PDB file of C-alpha atoms in Angstrom:
ATOM      1  CA  MET A   1      83.146  25.740 -14.056  1.00 83.00           C
ATOM      2  CA  SER A   2      81.594  25.331 -10.714  1.00 92.00           C
ATOM      3  CA  ARG A   3      79.747  22.408  -9.894  1.00 96.00           C
ATOM      4  CA  TYR A   4      77.198  24.676  -7.590  1.00 98.00           C
ATOM      5  CA  GLN A   5      75.249  27.894  -8.273  1.00 98.00           C
ATOM      6  CA  LEU A   6      74.355  29.984  -5.020  1.00 98.00           C
ATOM      7  CA  ALA A   7      71.231  30.839  -3.094  1.00 98.00           C
ATOM      8  CA  GLN A   8      69.762  33.022  -1.485  1.00 98.00           C
ATOM      9  CA  LEU A   9      66.609  33.865   0.822  1.00 98.00           C
ATOM     10  CA  ASN A  10      65.811  37.281   2.092  1.00 96.00           C
ATOM     11  CA  VAL A  11      62.511  37.674   4.531  1.00 97.00           C
ATOM     12  CA  GLY A  12      60.334  40.323   5.699  1.00 96.00           C
ATOM     13  CA  THR A  13      57.576  40.929   7.988  1.00 96.00           C
ATOM     14  CA  ILE A  14      55.166  42.912   6.186  1.00 97.00           C
ATOM     15  CA  LYS A  15      53.431  45.764   7.614  1.00 97.00           C
ATOM     16  CA  GLY A  16      49.777  45.181   6.465  1.00 96.00           C
ATOM     17  CA  PRO A  17      47.803  42.188   4.339  1.00 95.00           C
ATOM     18  CA  ILE A  18      49.684  42.216   0.609  1.00 95.00           C
ATOM     19  CA  ASP A  19      46.614  43.887  -1.349  1.00 95.00           C
ATOM     20  CA  SER A  20      46.999  46.888   1.160  1.00 97.00           C
ATOM     21  CA  PRO A  21      47.618  50.140   0.835  1.00 97.00           C
ATOM     22  CA  VAL A  22      50.642  50.619   2.757  1.00 97.00           C
ATOM     23  CA  MET A  23      51.551  47.462   0.321  1.00 97.00           C
ATOM     24  CA  ALA A  24      50.498  49.325  -2.938  1.00 97.00           C
ATOM     25  CA  GLU A  25      54.078  50.553  -4.153  1.00 96.00           C
ATOM     26  CA  PHE A  26      55.513  47.040  -3.145  1.00 96.00           C
ATOM     27  CA  VAL A  27      53.613  44.846  -4.890  1.00 95.00           C
ATOM     28  CA  ALA A  28      53.333  47.966  -7.931  1.00 96.00           C
ATOM     29  CA  ASN A  29      56.996  47.705  -8.915  1.00 96.00           C
ATOM     30  CA  LEU A  30      57.998  43.050  -8.198  1.00 94.00           C
ATOM     31  CA  ASP A  31      57.007  42.395 -11.534  1.00 94.00           C
ATOM     32  CA  ARG A  32      59.902  45.367 -12.762  1.00 96.00           C
ATOM     33  CA  ILE A  33      61.769  44.484 -10.453  1.00 96.00           C
ATOM     34  CA  ASN A  34      61.186  39.520 -10.557  1.00 95.00           C
ATOM     35  CA  ALA A  35      61.978  40.559 -14.627  1.00 95.00           C
ATOM     36  CA  LEU A  36      64.291  42.544 -14.170  1.00 97.00           C
ATOM     37  CA  ALA A  37      66.139  39.777 -11.823  1.00 97.00           C
ATOM     38  CA  GLU A  38      66.122  37.230 -14.185  1.00 97.00           C
ATOM     39  CA  GLN A  39      67.761  39.461 -17.097  1.00 97.00           C
ATOM     40  CA  SER A  40      70.628  39.800 -15.084  1.00 98.00           C
ATOM     41  CA  PRO A  41      73.559  38.059 -16.100  1.00 98.00           C
ATOM     42  CA  GLY A  42      74.179  34.655 -14.145  1.00 98.00           C
ATOM     43  CA  PHE A  43      70.282  34.596 -13.098  1.00 98.00           C
ATOM     44  CA  VAL A  44      69.348  30.590 -13.191  1.00 98.00           C
ATOM     45  CA  TRP A  45      65.883  30.784 -11.175  1.00 98.00           C
ATOM     46  CA  ARG A  46      63.381  32.627  -8.261  1.00 98.00           C
ATOM     47  CA  LEU A  47      61.255  31.386  -5.851  1.00 97.00           C
ATOM     48  CA  LYS A  48      57.832  31.883  -7.256  1.00 94.00           C
ATOM     49  CA  SER A  49      53.853  30.681  -7.241  1.00 90.00           C
ATOM     50  CA  ASP A  50      51.951  30.689  -9.888  1.00 88.00           C
ATOM     51  CA  GLU A  51      51.149  34.808  -9.365  1.00 86.00           C
ATOM     52  CA  GLY A  52      54.308  34.844 -10.046  1.00 89.00           C
ATOM     53  CA  ASN A  53      56.384  36.305  -7.122  1.00 89.00           C
ATOM     54  CA  ALA A  54      56.454  34.755  -3.831  1.00 93.00           C
ATOM     55  CA  THR A  55      54.043  36.810  -1.300  1.00 91.00           C
ATOM     56  CA  SER A  56      51.326  34.344  -1.345  1.00 90.00           C
ATOM     57  CA  LEU A  57      54.294  31.994   0.428  1.00 91.00           C
ATOM     58  CA  SER A  58      54.056  31.220   3.133  1.00 87.00           C
ATOM     59  CA  THR A  59      57.091  30.032   5.894  1.00 91.00           C
ATOM     60  CA  PRO A  60      58.083  28.164   8.892  1.00 93.00           C
ATOM     61  CA  LEU A  61      58.505  31.797  10.604  1.00 94.00           C
ATOM     62  CA  GLY A  62      55.864  33.473  10.920  1.00 90.00           C
ATOM     63  CA  GLU A  63      51.875  34.200   9.125  1.00 88.00           C
ATOM     64  CA  ASN A  64      53.550  37.596   8.150  1.00 94.00           C
ATOM     65  CA  VAL A  65      56.842  36.473   6.859  1.00 96.00           C
ATOM     66  CA  ILE A  66      57.149  36.194   3.151  1.00 95.00           C
ATOM     67  CA  PRO A  67      60.088  35.090   1.326  1.00 96.00           C
ATOM     68  CA  ASN A  68      61.989  35.953  -1.640  1.00 96.00           C
ATOM     69  CA  MET A  69      64.443  33.076  -3.074  1.00 97.00           C
ATOM     70  CA  SER A  70      66.524  32.594  -5.832  1.00 98.00           C
ATOM     71  CA  VAL A  71      69.462  31.598  -7.283  1.00 98.00           C
ATOM     72  CA  TRP A  72      72.908  32.648  -8.834  1.00 98.00           C
ATOM     73  CA  GLU A  73      75.938  31.333 -10.919  1.00 98.00           C
ATOM     74  CA  ASP A  74      78.048  33.435  -8.162  1.00 97.00           C
ATOM     75  CA  VAL A  75      78.008  35.379  -5.813  1.00 96.00           C
ATOM     76  CA  ALA A  76      79.053  38.477  -7.516  1.00 95.00           C
ATOM     77  CA  SER A  77      76.740  37.941 -10.074  1.00 97.00           C
ATOM     78  CA  LEU A  78      73.642  38.327  -7.029  1.00 97.00           C
ATOM     79  CA  ASN A  79      75.430  41.442  -5.734  1.00 96.00           C
ATOM     80  CA  HIS A  80      75.795  43.107  -8.996  1.00 96.00           C
ATOM     81  CA  TYR A  81      72.067  42.339  -9.516  1.00 97.00           C
ATOM     82  CA  VAL A  82      71.333  43.776  -5.481  1.00 96.00           C
ATOM     83  CA  TYR A  83      73.464  47.105  -5.595  1.00 94.00           C
ATOM     84  CA  LYS A  84      74.161  48.030  -8.890  1.00 95.00           C
ATOM     85  CA  THR A  85      70.317  48.039 -11.225  1.00 95.00           C
ATOM     86  CA  ALA A  86      67.089  49.356 -10.148  1.00 94.00           C
ATOM     87  CA  HIS A  87      66.842  46.877  -7.321  1.00 95.00           C
ATOM     88  CA  VAL A  88      68.411  48.897  -4.813  1.00 94.00           C
ATOM     89  CA  GLU A  89      66.202  51.434  -5.891  1.00 93.00           C
ATOM     90  CA  ILE A  90      63.352  48.875  -3.897  1.00 93.00           C
ATOM     91  CA  MET A  91      65.702  48.395  -1.124  1.00 91.00           C
ATOM     92  CA  LYS A  92      66.518  51.400  -0.236  1.00 94.00           C
ATOM     93  CA  ARG A  93      62.773  51.983   0.791  1.00 95.00           C
ATOM     94  CA  ARG A  94      62.762  48.261   2.755  1.00 94.00           C
ATOM     95  CA  LYS A  95      61.572  49.604   5.850  1.00 96.00           C
ATOM     96  CA  GLU A  96      58.116  52.030   4.413  1.00 96.00           C
ATOM     97  CA  TRP A  97      56.480  47.745   3.938  1.00 97.00           C
ATOM     98  CA  PHE A  98      58.574  45.696   6.669  1.00 97.00           C
ATOM     99  CA  GLU A  99      58.601  45.771   9.618  1.00 96.00           C
ATOM    100  CA  ARG A 100      62.279  46.243  11.460  1.00 95.00           C
ATOM    101  CA  MET A 101      64.124  42.633  12.011  1.00 92.00           C
ATOM    102  CA  HIS A 102      66.473  42.198  15.302  1.00 93.00           C
ATOM    103  CA  ASP A 103      67.838  38.937  14.234  1.00 95.00           C
ATOM    104  CA  ALA A 104      69.699  38.437  10.089  1.00 96.00           C
ATOM    105  CA  TYR A 105      66.867  38.186   7.511  1.00 96.00           C
ATOM    106  CA  MET A 106      69.316  37.596   4.325  1.00 97.00           C
ATOM    107  CA  VAL A 107      70.851  33.885   4.772  1.00 98.00           C
ATOM    108  CA  LEU A 108      73.097  33.013   1.536  1.00 98.00           C
ATOM    109  CA  TRP A 109      74.414  29.129  -0.085  1.00 98.00           C
ATOM    110  CA  TRP A 110      75.773  27.123  -2.345  1.00 98.00           C
ATOM    111  CA  VAL A 111      73.793  24.067  -3.958  1.00 98.00           C
ATOM    112  CA  PRO A 112      74.592  21.863  -6.320  1.00 98.00           C
ATOM    113  CA  HIS A 113      74.395  23.094 -10.046  1.00 97.00           C
ATOM    114  CA  GLY A 114      70.205  22.384 -10.636  1.00 96.00           C
ATOM    115  CA  HIS A 115      69.887  22.638  -6.484  1.00 97.00           C
ATOM    116  CA  ARG A 116      65.768  24.250  -6.128  1.00 97.00           C
ATOM    117  CA  PRO A 117      66.221  24.637  -3.116  1.00 98.00           C
ATOM    118  CA  THR A 118      63.494  24.240  -1.116  1.00 96.00           C
ATOM    119  CA  VAL A 119      62.279  27.322   1.369  1.00 96.00           C
ATOM    120  CA  ASP A 120      62.134  24.808   4.483  1.00 96.00           C
ATOM    121  CA  GLU A 121      65.468  24.850   3.357  1.00 98.00           C
ATOM    122  CA  ALA A 122      67.136  27.906   3.231  1.00 98.00           C
ATOM    123  CA  VAL A 123      64.867  28.675   6.412  1.00 97.00           C
ATOM    124  CA  GLU A 124      67.178  26.122   8.301  1.00 98.00           C
ATOM    125  CA  ARG A 125      70.249  27.492   6.537  1.00 98.00           C
ATOM    126  CA  LEU A 126      68.701  31.453   7.328  1.00 98.00           C
ATOM    127  CA  ARG A 127      68.655  30.232  11.741  1.00 98.00           C
ATOM    128  CA  HIS A 128      71.871  27.953  11.314  1.00 98.00           C
ATOM    129  CA  PHE A 129      73.624  31.662   9.866  1.00 98.00           C
ATOM    130  CA  ARG A 130      71.219  33.237  13.192  1.00 98.00           C
ATOM    131  CA  ALA A 131      72.314  31.138  15.400  1.00 98.00           C
ATOM    132  CA  PHE A 132      76.732  30.960  14.207  1.00 98.00           C
ATOM    133  CA  GLY A 133      77.570  33.075  12.451  1.00 97.00           C
ATOM    134  CA  ALA A 134      78.948  33.202   8.679  1.00 97.00           C
ATOM    135  CA  THR A 135      80.366  29.817   8.114  1.00 97.00           C
ATOM    136  CA  PRO A 136      80.399  27.859   4.565  1.00 96.00           C
ATOM    137  CA  HIS A 137      76.555  26.335   5.513  1.00 98.00           C
ATOM    138  CA  ALA A 138      75.011  30.258   5.398  1.00 98.00           C
ATOM    139  CA  PHE A 139      76.737  33.173   5.229  1.00 98.00           C
ATOM    140  CA  SER A 140      76.414  37.128   3.717  1.00 97.00           C
ATOM    141  CA  PHE A 141      77.893  38.669   1.415  1.00 95.00           C
ATOM    142  CA  ARG A 142      80.324  39.946   4.003  1.00 94.00           C
ATOM    143  CA  ASP A 143      82.293  36.641   5.272  1.00 94.00           C
ATOM    144  CA  ALA A 144      81.342  35.205   1.646  1.00 95.00           C
ATOM    145  CA  HIS A 145      82.836  31.525   1.497  1.00 95.00           C
ATOM    146  CA  PRO A 146      84.112  29.861  -1.283  1.00 95.00           C
ATOM    147  CA  ALA A 147      81.866  27.425  -3.519  1.00 96.00           C
ATOM    148  CA  PRO A 148      82.918  23.740  -1.924  1.00 95.00           C
ATOM    149  CA  ASP A 149      85.047  23.035  -5.358  1.00 94.00           C
ATOM    150  CA  ALA A 150      86.733  26.462  -5.759  1.00 91.00           C
ATOM    151  CA  ALA A 151      90.546  26.403  -5.496  1.00 82.00           C
ATOM    152  CA  PRO A 152      91.966  26.521  -2.359  1.00 74.00           C
ATOM    153  CA  ASP A 153      92.702  29.495  -2.538  1.00 65.00           C
ATOM    154  CA  ALA A 154      90.311  30.995  -4.261  1.00 61.00           C
ATOM    155  CA  ALA A 155      88.570  33.251  -2.023  1.00 58.00           C
ATOM    156  CA  THR A 156      84.864  35.372  -2.617  1.00 60.00           C
ATOM    157  CA  PRO A 157      85.330  39.279  -1.914  1.00 59.00           C
ATOM    158  CA  PRO A 158      84.037  40.607   0.610  1.00 57.00           C
ATOM    159  CA  PHE A 159      81.107  42.545  -0.407  1.00 54.00           C
ATOM    160  CA  GLY A 160      79.025  44.891   2.344  1.00 52.00           C
ATOM    161  CA  ASP A 161      76.717  44.216   4.544  1.00 46.00           C
ATOM    162  CA  ALA A 162      73.054  44.871   3.642  1.00 47.00           C
ATOM    163  CA  CYS A 163      70.368  42.570   2.225  1.00 45.00           C
ATOM    164  CA  PRO A 164      69.013  41.994  -0.589  1.00 43.00           C
ATOM    165  CA  ALA A 165      65.120  43.453  -0.534  1.00 39.00           C
ATOM    166  CA  THR A 166      62.642  41.899  -3.258  1.00 39.00           C
TER     167      THR A 166
END
């Protein structure tokens, strides 16, 4: 068993205030989709405020940029949740609620088992990914790197280039 777990951050610039009509359906689905994540195999932790989600938390990326951050046992577990559950329905509707981003808005990286990343740490990983592309420090599903303690011949299969949306 690995001594590492997979952290992920995805961010989005909302099209209006979180309590505005344009964001209403997104907000209405948050509890359901977050509960689905928490019940998914391989789920470890997610960033949330007292309200139970991260929509009120800020990032150094801008006033209207909201974060979604979680930790999973491995890439396959996160990939399954993102692409093989009801989460995909929400992800496909991202453009209804979020501005189009010209830079990468999702990043993955390995953390020591039990570590809970901060928003600043996660944003640093995203900025690294934007600047240098996939490296062992920060990567995507398409260019996933194995955990630091994986066997030398272990490879993490590529899963595509889409990004989690919630």
